[in-house]
Tab-separated table of C-alpha atoms in Angstrom:
chain	number	residue	atom	x	y	z
A	1	MET	CA	5.046	50.873	4.590
A	2	VAL	CA	7.761	48.474	5.643
A	3	THR	CA	6.486	44.940	6.063
A	4	GLU	CA	7.813	42.462	8.588
A	5	GLN	CA	9.063	40.340	5.721
A	6	ALA	CA	11.078	43.241	4.341
A	7	GLU	CA	12.667	43.802	7.775
A	8	ASN	CA	13.542	40.150	8.072
A	9	PRO	CA	13.610	38.392	4.706
A	10	GLU	CA	14.226	34.991	6.279
A	11	ARG	CA	11.688	32.342	5.364
A	12	VAL	CA	11.505	28.966	7.043
A	13	LEU	CA	9.827	25.969	5.481
A	14	LEU	CA	7.982	23.534	7.734
A	15	LEU	CA	7.367	20.017	6.436
A	16	THR	CA	4.959	17.787	8.326
A	17	PHE	CA	2.339	15.067	7.952
A	18	ALA	CA	0.703	16.097	11.244
A	19	ARG	CA	-3.068	15.904	11.111
A	20	ARG	CA	-5.954	17.506	12.932
A	21	GLY	CA	-5.453	16.904	16.645
A	22	GLU	CA	-1.655	17.108	16.297
A	23	GLU	CA	-1.459	20.925	16.150
A	24	ASP	CA	0.780	20.979	19.232
A	25	VAL	CA	3.474	19.088	17.314
A	26	ILE	CA	3.423	21.831	14.661
A	27	ARG	CA	3.408	24.613	17.251
A	28	GLY	CA	6.354	22.975	19.034
A	29	ALA	CA	8.374	22.739	15.820
A	30	ARG	CA	7.516	26.300	14.920
A	31	ALA	CA	8.629	27.548	18.329
A	32	ALA	CA	11.893	25.615	17.992
A	33	LEU	CA	12.488	27.257	14.606
A	34	GLN	CA	11.671	30.702	15.994
A	35	GLU	CA	14.479	30.245	18.510
A	36	ALA	CA	16.976	29.613	15.736
A	37	HIS	CA	15.517	32.111	13.268
A	38	PRO	CA	13.754	34.866	15.229
A	39	GLY	CA	11.306	36.901	13.177
A	40	ALA	CA	11.427	34.579	10.172
A	41	THR	CA	8.219	33.972	8.220
A	42	ALA	CA	7.067	30.362	8.233
A	43	PHE	CA	5.436	28.599	5.325
A	44	ALA	CA	4.624	24.936	4.801
A	45	VAL	CA	3.857	22.291	2.233
A	46	ALA	CA	0.388	20.967	3.037
A	47	THR	CA	-1.468	17.853	2.021
A	48	THR	CA	-5.255	17.675	2.210
A	49	GLU	CA	-4.840	15.846	5.535
A	50	SER	CA	-2.310	18.247	7.082
A	51	GLU	CA	-3.784	21.527	5.831
A	52	PRO	CA	-6.431	21.946	8.596
A	53	ALA	CA	-3.832	21.204	11.300
A	54	LEU	CA	-1.353	23.687	9.803
A	55	ARG	CA	-3.974	26.427	9.595
A	56	ALA	CA	-5.119	25.705	13.156
A	57	ALA	CA	-1.479	26.000	14.286
A	58	GLY	CA	-1.309	29.471	12.738
A	59	ILE	CA	0.528	28.779	9.474
A	60	SER	CA	-1.499	30.357	6.708
A	61	GLU	CA	1.092	30.475	3.916
A	62	LEU	CA	0.746	27.033	2.387
A	63	VAL	CA	1.930	25.328	-0.768
A	64	THR	CA	-0.754	22.719	-1.261
A	65	LEU	CA	-0.094	19.268	-2.620
A	66	ASP	CA	-3.625	18.017	-3.299
A	67	GLY	CA	-3.501	16.202	-6.617
A	68	SER	CA	-4.662	19.258	-8.582
A	69	ARG	CA	-1.074	19.774	-9.791
A	70	SER	CA	2.008	17.642	-10.130
A	71	ALA	CA	4.534	17.013	-7.374
A	72	SER	CA	7.259	18.568	-9.553
A	73	ALA	CA	5.235	21.800	-9.835
A	74	VAL	CA	4.994	21.898	-6.046
A	75	LEU	CA	8.743	21.283	-5.699
A	76	ARG	CA	9.457	24.115	-8.148
A	77	GLU	CA	7.223	26.472	-6.182
A	78	VAL	CA	8.958	25.556	-2.919
A	79	ALA	CA	12.389	26.227	-4.432
A	80	ALA	CA	11.156	29.525	-5.923
A	81	ARG	CA	10.240	30.765	-2.462
A	82	ARG	CA	13.898	30.373	-1.462
A	83	PRO	CA	13.585	29.255	2.169
A	84	THR	CA	16.618	30.003	4.303
A	85	ALA	CA	15.850	27.124	6.654
A	86	VAL	CA	13.815	23.955	6.413
A	87	ALA	CA	12.538	21.686	9.181
A	88	VAL	CA	11.129	18.199	8.810
A	89	VAL	CA	8.720	17.375	11.625
A	90	TYR	CA	8.749	13.666	12.503
A	91	SER	CA	6.075	11.760	14.377
A	92	ASP	CA	8.675	9.859	16.401
A	93	SER	CA	12.031	10.662	17.953
A	94	ALA	CA	13.834	7.953	15.951
A	95	TRP	CA	13.346	10.043	12.777
A	96	GLN	CA	11.710	7.163	10.936
A	97	GLY	CA	9.760	7.436	7.685
A	98	HIS	CA	8.975	10.841	6.147
A	99	LEU	CA	11.086	10.128	3.040
A	100	LYS	CA	8.798	12.263	0.879
A	101	LEU	CA	9.356	15.252	3.162
A	102	GLU	CA	13.110	14.699	3.294
A	103	ILE	CA	13.205	14.820	-0.506
A	104	VAL	CA	11.293	18.124	-0.453
A	105	ALA	CA	13.760	19.409	2.164
A	106	LEU	CA	16.693	18.518	-0.086
A	107	TRP	CA	15.031	20.085	-3.105
A	108	SER	CA	14.313	23.351	-1.263
A	109	ARG	CA	18.077	24.119	-1.144
A	110	ALA	CA	17.688	25.833	2.230
A	111	ARG	CA	21.017	26.590	3.921
A	112	ALA	CA	19.959	25.422	7.374
A	113	ILE	CA	18.291	22.046	7.830
A	114	TYR	CA	16.611	20.822	11.003
A	115	ARG	CA	14.661	17.842	12.134
A	116	CYS	CA	12.066	18.297	14.838
A	117	GLY	CA	10.617	15.651	17.113
A	118	PRO	CA	7.010	15.383	18.286
A	119	ASP	CA	8.091	16.864	21.636
A	120	GLY	CA	9.297	20.112	20.020
A	121	SER	CA	12.969	19.110	20.098
A	122	ARG	CA	15.165	20.463	17.318
A	123	GLN	CA	18.337	19.010	15.807
A	124	ALA	CA	20.445	20.683	13.110
A	125	MET	CA	21.707	18.440	10.343
A	126	THR	CA	24.047	18.845	7.417
A	127	ARG	CA	23.051	18.488	3.792
A	128	ALA	CA	25.288	15.385	3.584
A	129	SER	CA	23.493	13.690	6.465
A	130	LEU	CA	20.144	14.480	4.855
A	131	TRP	CA	21.407	12.961	1.610
A	132	ALA	CA	22.497	9.861	3.522
A	133	SER	CA	19.101	9.553	5.212
A	134	VAL	CA	17.316	9.902	1.855
A	135	ALA	CA	19.576	7.263	0.290
A	136	VAL	CA	19.061	4.719	3.100
A	137	LYS	CA	15.319	5.267	3.249
A	138	GLY	CA	15.073	5.205	-0.538
A	139	LEU	CA	16.685	1.781	-0.515
A	140	GLN	CA	14.346	0.639	2.252
A	141	ALA	CA	11.336	1.882	0.270
A	142	ALA	CA	12.557	0.095	-2.882
A	143	LEU	CA	13.017	-3.188	-1.000
A	144	ARG	CA	9.591	-2.897	0.576
A	145	LEU	CA	8.064	-2.040	-2.761
A	146	GLY	CA	9.659	-5.174	-4.192
A	147	ALA	CA	8.189	-7.261	-1.386
A	148	GLY	CA	4.798	-5.634	-1.895
A	149	ALA	CA	4.936	-6.285	-5.630
A	150	LEU	CA	5.792	-9.911	-4.891
A	151	ALA	CA	2.824	-10.270	-2.516
A	152	ALA	CA	0.357	-8.493	-4.801
A	153	GLY	CA	1.758	-10.271	-7.874
A	154	THR	CA	1.386	-13.673	-6.221
A	155	ALA	CA	-2.176	-12.846	-5.250
A	156	PHE	CA	-2.932	-11.531	-8.737
A	157	CYS	CA	-1.647	-14.676	-10.479
A	158	TRP	CA	-3.367	-17.001	-8.021
A	159	LEU	CA	-6.712	-15.221	-8.184
A	160	ARG	CA	-6.753	-14.691	-11.948
A	161	THR	CA	-5.824	-18.320	-12.539
A	162	ALA	CA	-8.646	-19.494	-10.283
A	163	GLN	CA	-10.986	-17.126	-12.102
A	164	ALA	CA	-9.895	-18.408	-15.514
A	165	LEU	CA	-10.216	-22.049	-14.466
A	166	SER	CA	-13.713	-21.531	-13.105
A	167	GLY	CA	-15.087	-20.684	-16.547
A	168	GLY	CA	-17.328	-17.880	-17.700
A	169	ASN	CA	-18.499	-14.818	-15.920
A	170	ARG	CA	-22.276	-14.491	-16.208
A	171	ALA	CA	-22.062	-10.719	-16.006
A	172	ASP	CA	-19.587	-10.638	-18.911
A	173	ARG	CA	-21.690	-13.026	-20.977
A	174	ALA	CA	-24.736	-10.831	-20.353
B	1	MET	CA	-44.288	-12.364	7.044
B	2	LYS	CA	-43.041	-14.740	9.728
B	3	THR	CA	-40.146	-12.925	11.375
B	4	THR	CA	-37.391	-13.732	13.854
B	5	ILE	CA	-35.339	-11.124	15.669
B	6	LEU	CA	-31.971	-12.755	16.136
B	7	ILE	CA	-29.538	-11.295	18.671
B	8	ILE	CA	-25.935	-12.496	18.535
B	9	ASN	CA	-24.206	-12.489	21.901
B	10	HIS	CA	-20.725	-13.255	23.154
B	11	ASN	CA	-19.987	-12.429	26.794
B	12	GLY	CA	-22.469	-9.578	26.616
B	13	ARG	CA	-24.616	-10.227	29.676
B	14	ALA	CA	-24.724	-6.517	30.598
B	15	LEU	CA	-25.640	-5.554	27.029
B	16	LEU	CA	-28.470	-8.099	26.905
B	17	GLU	CA	-30.153	-6.388	29.831
B	18	LYS	CA	-30.921	-3.484	27.504
B	19	SER	CA	-31.136	-5.096	24.076
B	20	VAL	CA	-33.432	-8.055	24.826
B	21	PRO	CA	-36.303	-6.141	26.527
B	22	ALA	CA	-36.235	-3.593	23.671
B	23	ALA	CA	-36.364	-6.383	21.076
B	24	GLU	CA	-39.241	-8.088	22.888
B	25	ALA	CA	-41.220	-4.835	22.955
B	26	ALA	CA	-40.581	-4.341	19.219
B	27	ALA	CA	-41.622	-7.938	18.443
B	28	ARG	CA	-44.957	-7.405	20.183
B	29	ALA	CA	-45.716	-4.543	17.774
B	30	VAL	CA	-46.061	-6.909	14.786
B	31	GLU	CA	-47.729	-10.259	14.171
B	32	ASP	CA	-45.904	-13.562	14.078
B	33	CYS	CA	-42.548	-12.386	15.375
B	34	GLN	CA	-40.306	-14.121	17.888
B	35	VAL	CA	-37.046	-13.149	19.570
B	36	ALA	CA	-34.086	-15.534	19.649
B	37	VAL	CA	-30.615	-15.095	21.107
B	38	VAL	CA	-27.607	-16.963	19.790
B	39	ASP	CA	-25.044	-17.360	22.525
B	40	ASP	CA	-21.688	-17.727	20.797
B	41	GLY	CA	-19.839	-19.591	23.556
B	42	SER	CA	-20.114	-16.960	26.297
B	43	ALA	CA	-18.097	-17.548	29.439
B	44	ASP	CA	-20.295	-15.200	31.462
B	45	ASP	CA	-23.831	-15.905	32.743
B	46	SER	CA	-25.621	-14.652	29.625
B	47	VAL	CA	-27.531	-17.904	29.144
B	48	SER	CA	-28.767	-18.220	32.715
B	49	TYR	CA	-29.772	-14.542	32.657
B	50	LEU	CA	-31.910	-15.161	29.561
B	51	ILE	CA	-33.504	-18.330	30.964
B	52	HIS	CA	-34.423	-16.671	34.232
B	53	HIS	CA	-35.406	-13.199	33.078
B	54	HIS	CA	-36.676	-13.740	29.526
B	55	PRO	CA	-38.259	-17.188	29.374
B	56	GLU	CA	-40.122	-16.387	26.114
B	57	VAL	CA	-36.864	-15.810	24.280
B	58	LYS	CA	-35.531	-18.759	22.314
B	59	VAL	CA	-31.887	-19.371	23.267
B	60	LEU	CA	-29.456	-21.149	20.943
B	61	THR	CA	-26.122	-22.010	22.523
B	62	TYR	CA	-23.079	-22.694	20.341
B	63	ARG	CA	-19.428	-23.173	21.073
B	64	HIS	CA	-17.508	-19.971	20.312
B	65	ARG	CA	-16.779	-19.585	16.602
B	66	GLY	CA	-17.323	-15.911	15.950
B	67	PHE	CA	-20.068	-13.646	14.661
B	68	GLY	CA	-20.379	-14.883	11.055
B	69	PRO	CA	-20.494	-18.651	11.647
B	70	ALA	CA	-22.890	-18.179	14.593
B	71	CYS	CA	-25.266	-16.173	12.377
B	72	ASN	CA	-25.059	-18.707	9.550
B	73	GLU	CA	-25.776	-21.681	11.776
B	74	ALA	CA	-28.659	-19.934	13.535
B	75	VAL	CA	-30.307	-18.732	10.320
B	76	ALA	CA	-29.955	-22.188	8.747
B	77	SER	CA	-31.731	-23.776	11.724
B	78	MET	CA	-34.737	-21.443	11.653
B	79	VAL	CA	-38.123	-21.739	10.042
B	80	THR	CA	-38.898	-18.131	9.248
B	81	GLU	CA	-39.282	-15.893	6.182
B	82	ALA	CA	-37.523	-12.814	7.495
B	83	VAL	CA	-34.681	-12.456	9.953
B	84	VAL	CA	-33.760	-9.267	11.774
B	85	LEU	CA	-30.171	-9.579	12.859
B	86	LEU	CA	-29.030	-7.548	15.853
B	87	ASN	CA	-25.749	-7.169	17.688
B	88	SER	CA	-26.065	-7.476	21.439
B	89	ASP	CA	-24.903	-3.849	21.740
B	90	VAL	CA	-27.813	-2.572	19.637
B	91	VAL	CA	-30.986	-1.327	21.330
B	92	VAL	CA	-33.966	-1.039	18.983
B	93	SER	CA	-36.786	1.485	19.128
B	94	GLU	CA	-40.218	0.016	19.785
B	95	ASP	CA	-41.622	0.834	16.330
B	96	PHE	CA	-38.561	-0.050	14.249
B	97	LEU	CA	-39.955	-3.277	12.800
B	98	PRO	CA	-43.014	-2.371	10.610
B	99	PRO	CA	-41.162	-0.051	8.160
B	100	LEU	CA	-38.301	-2.541	7.904
B	101	LEU	CA	-40.632	-5.409	7.020
B	102	GLU	CA	-42.627	-3.276	4.592
B	103	ASP	CA	-39.454	-2.501	2.608
B	104	LEU	CA	-38.437	-6.130	2.755
B	105	SER	CA	-41.729	-7.251	1.223
B	106	ARG	CA	-40.732	-5.726	-2.139
B	107	ASP	CA	-39.752	-8.370	-4.683
B	108	GLU	CA	-36.342	-7.036	-5.625
B	109	VAL	CA	-35.136	-6.415	-2.062
B	110	PHE	CA	-32.792	-8.770	-0.256
B	111	ALA	CA	-31.990	-6.761	2.862
B	112	VAL	CA	-32.852	-3.514	4.630
B	113	GLY	CA	-30.645	-1.636	7.062
B	114	CYS	CA	-31.740	0.493	9.998
B	115	LYS	CA	-30.903	4.057	10.959
B	116	PHE	CA	-28.104	3.930	13.527
B	117	LEU	CA	-27.921	6.551	16.244
B	118	ASN	CA	-25.535	6.836	19.168
B	119	PRO	CA	-26.990	5.820	22.542
B	120	ASP	CA	-27.613	9.519	23.309
B	121	GLY	CA	-29.619	9.906	20.081
B	122	SER	CA	-26.916	11.862	18.247
B	123	LEU	CA	-25.579	11.094	14.766
B	124	THR	CA	-21.931	12.078	15.330
B	125	ASP	CA	-19.619	9.395	13.901
B	126	ALA	CA	-22.537	6.944	13.716
B	127	LEU	CA	-21.624	4.214	11.233
B	128	GLY	CA	-23.771	2.119	8.935
B	129	ASN	CA	-26.233	4.702	7.621
B	130	ARG	CA	-27.004	4.943	3.883
B	131	THR	CA	-23.755	3.272	2.923
B	132	SER	CA	-21.983	3.651	-0.410
B	133	GLY	CA	-18.545	2.844	-1.777
B	134	GLU	CA	-15.844	3.912	-4.207
B	135	TRP	CA	-12.849	1.998	-5.583
B	136	ARG	CA	-9.784	4.052	-4.666
B	137	ARG	CA	-6.133	3.455	-3.692
B	138	GLY	CA	-6.403	-0.311	-3.827
B	139	LEU	CA	-9.581	-0.689	-1.829
B	140	LEU	CA	-13.300	-0.199	-1.753
B	141	HIS	CA	-13.591	2.940	0.375
B	142	LEU	CA	-16.829	2.945	2.324
B	143	HIS	CA	-18.905	6.026	2.988
B	144	HIS	CA	-21.410	6.317	5.800
B	145	GLU	CA	-23.813	9.207	5.297
B	146	THR	CA	-24.048	11.704	8.149
B	147	ASP	CA	-26.124	14.478	6.553
B	148	PRO	CA	-29.459	14.469	8.458
B	149	VAL	CA	-31.385	15.567	5.342
B	150	LYS	CA	-30.058	12.667	3.248
B	151	LEU	CA	-30.590	10.327	6.160
B	152	ALA	CA	-34.315	11.086	6.130
B	153	GLU	CA	-34.852	9.300	2.781
B	154	THR	CA	-35.609	5.630	2.210
B	155	CYS	CA	-33.151	4.653	-0.499
B	156	PRO	CA	-30.776	2.001	-1.843
B	157	GLN	CA	-27.436	1.520	-0.112
B	158	LEU	CA	-24.401	-0.641	-0.730
B	159	TYR	CA	-24.832	-2.843	2.300
B	160	ALA	CA	-26.821	-3.069	5.495
B	161	ASN	CA	-24.681	-2.867	8.622
B	162	GLY	CA	-24.647	-6.312	10.237
B	163	GLY	CA	-25.322	-4.675	13.601
B	164	ALA	CA	-29.001	-4.251	12.711
B	165	MET	CA	-30.397	-5.513	9.438
B	166	ALA	CA	-33.413	-7.378	8.135
B	167	PHE	CA	-33.166	-9.875	5.298
B	168	ARG	CA	-35.065	-12.607	3.534
B	169	ARG	CA	-33.894	-15.934	4.803
B	170	GLU	CA	-34.295	-17.699	1.445
B	171	ARG	CA	-31.973	-15.234	-0.326
B	172	TRP	CA	-29.525	-15.296	2.571
B	173	ASN	CA	-29.273	-19.055	2.104
B	174	ALA	CA	-28.779	-18.633	-1.650
B	175	LEU	CA	-25.896	-16.230	-0.921
B	176	GLY	CA	-24.445	-18.612	1.652
B	177	GLY	CA	-24.772	-16.071	4.465
B	178	PHE	CA	-21.739	-14.364	5.953
B	179	ASP	CA	-18.451	-15.559	4.477
B	180	ASP	CA	-16.010	-16.943	7.066
B	181	LEU	CA	-13.156	-15.705	4.865
B	182	TYR	CA	-13.412	-12.554	6.992
B	183	HIS	CA	-13.258	-14.328	10.351
B	184	PRO	CA	-13.276	-13.058	13.120
B	185	PHE	CA	-15.065	-9.790	12.203
B	186	TYR	CA	-15.637	-6.854	9.818
B	187	TRP	CA	-16.433	-6.723	6.108
B	188	GLU	CA	-18.708	-9.781	6.108
B	189	ASP	CA	-21.754	-7.489	5.887
B	190	VAL	CA	-20.190	-5.393	3.098
B	191	ASP	CA	-19.420	-8.609	1.237
B	192	LEU	CA	-22.971	-9.889	1.668
B	193	GLY	CA	-24.497	-6.638	0.398
B	194	TYR	CA	-22.113	-6.426	-2.564
B	195	ARG	CA	-22.854	-10.015	-3.582
B	196	ALA	CA	-26.596	-9.385	-3.307
B	197	TRP	CA	-26.298	-6.415	-5.692
B	198	ALA	CA	-24.093	-8.552	-7.949
B	199	ARG	CA	-26.946	-11.068	-8.234
B	200	GLY	CA	-29.439	-8.376	-9.166
B	201	TRP	CA	-31.042	-7.984	-5.734
B	202	GLN	CA	-31.177	-4.766	-3.744
B	203	VAL	CA	-30.212	-3.525	-0.299
B	204	TRP	CA	-32.064	-0.554	1.220
B	205	TYR	CA	-31.745	1.949	4.018
B	206	GLU	CA	-34.837	2.646	6.134
B	207	PRO	CA	-34.658	5.814	8.268
B	208	ALA	CA	-37.920	5.071	10.088
B	209	SER	CA	-36.320	2.006	11.698
B	210	VAL	CA	-34.221	3.605	14.394
B	211	VAL	CA	-31.717	1.668	16.506
B	212	TYR	CA	-29.178	2.829	19.072
B	213	HIS	CA	-25.691	1.433	18.767
B	214	ASP	CA	-22.945	1.558	21.366
B	215	GLN	CA	-20.077	1.353	18.830
B	216	GLY	CA	-17.212	-0.855	19.805
B	217	GLY	CA	-19.310	-2.349	22.567
B	218	THR	CA	-18.435	-5.933	21.684
B	219	ILE	CA	-15.258	-5.943	19.580
B	220	GLY	CA	-13.665	-3.123	21.558
B	221	ARG	CA	-13.889	-5.221	24.708
B	222	LEU	CA	-12.181	-8.235	23.156
B	223	PHE	CA	-9.422	-6.836	20.899
B	224	ARG	CA	-6.749	-4.148	21.028
B	225	ASN	CA	-7.126	-1.160	18.668
B	226	ARG	CA	-4.102	-2.043	16.524
B	227	GLU	CA	-5.398	-5.603	16.173
B	228	ILE	CA	-8.814	-4.337	15.084
B	229	GLU	CA	-7.183	-2.011	12.517
B	230	THR	CA	-5.075	-4.822	11.058
B	231	ILE	CA	-7.968	-7.293	10.792
B	232	SER	CA	-10.183	-4.653	9.227
B	233	ALA	CA	-7.475	-3.724	6.671
B	234	ARG	CA	-6.772	-7.398	5.894
B	235	ASN	CA	-10.456	-8.019	5.280
B	236	ALA	CA	-10.671	-4.977	3.030
B	237	VAL	CA	-7.910	-6.562	0.918
B	238	LEU	CA	-9.655	-9.945	0.921
B	239	PHE	CA	-12.885	-8.270	-0.151
B	240	THR	CA	-11.102	-6.852	-3.204
B	241	TRP	CA	-9.473	-10.179	-4.025
B	242	LYS	CA	-12.738	-12.057	-3.772
B	243	ASN	CA	-15.221	-9.681	-5.351
B	244	LEU	CA	-13.542	-7.388	-7.851
B	245	LEU	CA	-13.831	-9.346	-11.097
B	246	GLU	CA	-13.281	-6.661	-13.751
B	247	PRO	CA	-9.711	-7.298	-14.949
B	248	ARG	CA	-8.524	-3.725	-15.520
B	249	LEU	CA	-9.861	-2.333	-12.256
B	250	PHE	CA	-8.608	-5.403	-10.395
B	251	GLY	CA	-5.084	-4.937	-11.782
B	252	ARG	CA	-5.107	-1.265	-10.779
B	253	MET	CA	-6.220	-2.050	-7.227
B	254	LEU	CA	-3.537	-4.709	-6.770
B	255	ALA	CA	-0.828	-2.356	-8.054
B	256	ALA	CA	-1.975	0.175	-5.467
B	257	GLN	CA	-1.882	-2.508	-2.762
B	258	ALA	CA	1.740	-3.308	-3.690
B	259	ARG	CA	2.638	0.347	-3.131
B	260	TRP	CA	1.296	0.305	0.431
B	261	THR	CA	4.327	-1.615	1.652
B	262	ALA	CA	6.561	1.404	1.061
B	263	ASP	CA	4.232	3.838	2.811
B	264	ASP	CA	5.828	3.422	6.243
B	265	VAL	CA	9.075	4.752	4.772
B	266	LEU	CA	7.635	7.292	2.350
B	267	ILE	CA	5.187	8.703	4.840
B	268	SER	CA	5.032	7.459	8.417
B	269	ASP	CA	3.012	5.499	10.918
B	270	GLN	CA	0.418	4.499	8.360
B	271	PRO	CA	-2.524	2.252	9.107
B	272	PRO	CA	-1.118	-1.309	9.166
B	273	ARG	CA	-1.818	-1.879	5.483
B	274	ALA	CA	1.452	-3.619	4.619
B	275	ARG	CA	0.900	-6.088	7.449
B	276	ALA	CA	-2.680	-6.487	6.249
B	277	LEU	CA	-1.490	-7.367	2.747
B	278	TRP	CA	0.764	-10.135	4.064
B	279	ALA	CA	-1.985	-11.403	6.378
B	280	ALA	CA	-4.369	-11.527	3.421
B	281	LEU	CA	-1.826	-13.546	1.446
B	282	ALA	CA	-2.204	-16.343	4.019
B	283	ARG	CA	-5.856	-16.609	2.898
B	284	VAL	CA	-5.313	-16.216	-0.840
B	285	HIS	CA	-6.285	-19.808	-1.584
B	286	ALA	CA	-9.647	-19.433	0.165
B	287	ALA	CA	-10.161	-16.055	-1.528
B	288	ALA	CA	-9.451	-17.615	-4.946
B	289	ARG	CA	-12.011	-20.356	-4.326
B	290	ARG	CA	-14.657	-17.819	-3.295
B	291	ARG	CA	-13.763	-15.652	-6.301
B	292	ALA	CA	-14.395	-18.560	-8.646
B	293	GLU	CA	-17.749	-19.275	-6.968
B	294	GLU	CA	-18.673	-15.609	-7.100
B	295	GLN	CA	-17.861	-15.414	-10.789
B	296	ARG	CA	-20.279	-18.235	-11.579
B	297	GLU	CA	-23.165	-16.367	-9.911
B	298	ARG	CA	-22.388	-12.817	-11.002
B	299	VAL	CA	-25.013	-11.145	-13.191
B	300	VAL	CA	-24.197	-7.461	-12.574
B	301	PRO	CA	-20.683	-6.159	-13.368
B	302	ASP	CA	-18.564	-4.372	-10.744
B	303	SER	CA	-18.810	-1.020	-12.504
B	304	THR	CA	-22.619	-1.090	-12.253
B	305	ILE	CA	-22.950	-2.297	-8.662
B	306	LEU	CA	-21.706	0.852	-6.951
B	307	SER	CA	-23.818	3.191	-9.100
B	308	ARG	CA	-26.953	1.086	-8.555
B	309	ALA	CA	-26.314	1.131	-4.817
B	310	ARG	CA	-26.309	4.951	-4.964
B	311	GLY	CA	-29.699	4.969	-6.690
B	312	LYS	CA	-32.570	7.376	-6.184
B	313	PRO	CA	-34.767	7.317	-3.065
B	314	TRP	CA	-38.154	5.662	-3.221
């Protein structure tokens, strides 16, 4: 028996954070990919939040990132499946956020890279432009993380000092 | 037990038309119970409606300061053993009071929460039933039970939803009532329940005391969704800062909170947690003061509180 996959060995990887209720975004991206890669099999990386939406949108081949195994194991599995094309599905048309998915897209080593908007639009991008996006967003994330650490660190010092100055904790003494 | 049903109202004239008659009917089912309405600076005709249509109801009028301060001032001014606090968007069932007061008469109990149903009697997405919590990703994550079988048991819970709860006035005063750190709304009832457990008292869930809650009836009218999300997230942070005293767990939660700020880039369109963290920082001094006070009174450690609040049914 000749399977569909054997007739067309192309595999496209769909990367999305879409949740239940956002199935149309996934369907739109999938349709846009079908136009560029007719007959290709689609698979996706799913989180616990996105898995129900992906299944409801008809994507059953999922690599699940649910905390039961490491992110590097998931990345290795994605690369082992050798996708020919990868699409990152954004929740806005300005292509903001989604750094985690862009890193997976880079790691997948797919030849064709697309970004899809919530309206089903599709835009091809080069590996270099994906690298640039990852670099800029990585810097943004690092700066934000620094600001967050400053805020949480300030709070931590302030609160712990107040706690220390107020004397004993009855629960601890008990 | 001398009891007062206390309804908190702000511009809720239409809601009072349903909630006050139901409360009056419930009050008649027990001895020595009165109904009072606190009007928190309403601009509508709530007060004149009450005076003309419900002359037996005691009306307390305050300038607008929000839910928590209005409750605190009203409870402080009352001479009563038990208070049943109700939001103006909560309609009680006629027989909700006796089981609530029976639970409250137990020595170790501080407060008892009702069973919340939607106005149509369904349980879908109903909040405030058999509550529990878990420290995760920088916050105390709250769980509201929805399994009808589990909701049929009288049992301990983490906190009683401030929309409909009964408590002993004396212990409320000892706890200082709702903390205005969380002004204007959300998390003050979680805080109160957590602090009660921390002092060795208990909070219970009573399924025989049924109330109907039109969720979002009051806050949803006054604030935009994004605003509500941000205030709720900020108060969740403040709750952690004030109440989580165990050093190791506290350090872990704050590290997780620091990571939130990168989530908008790493993921996308997250709940406004980064903004909430910065908003909480503006209240860090007040949180530190409350933390110090809390530490002096604490007799049960954080790690024990959540497991006790998930205790076995009676």
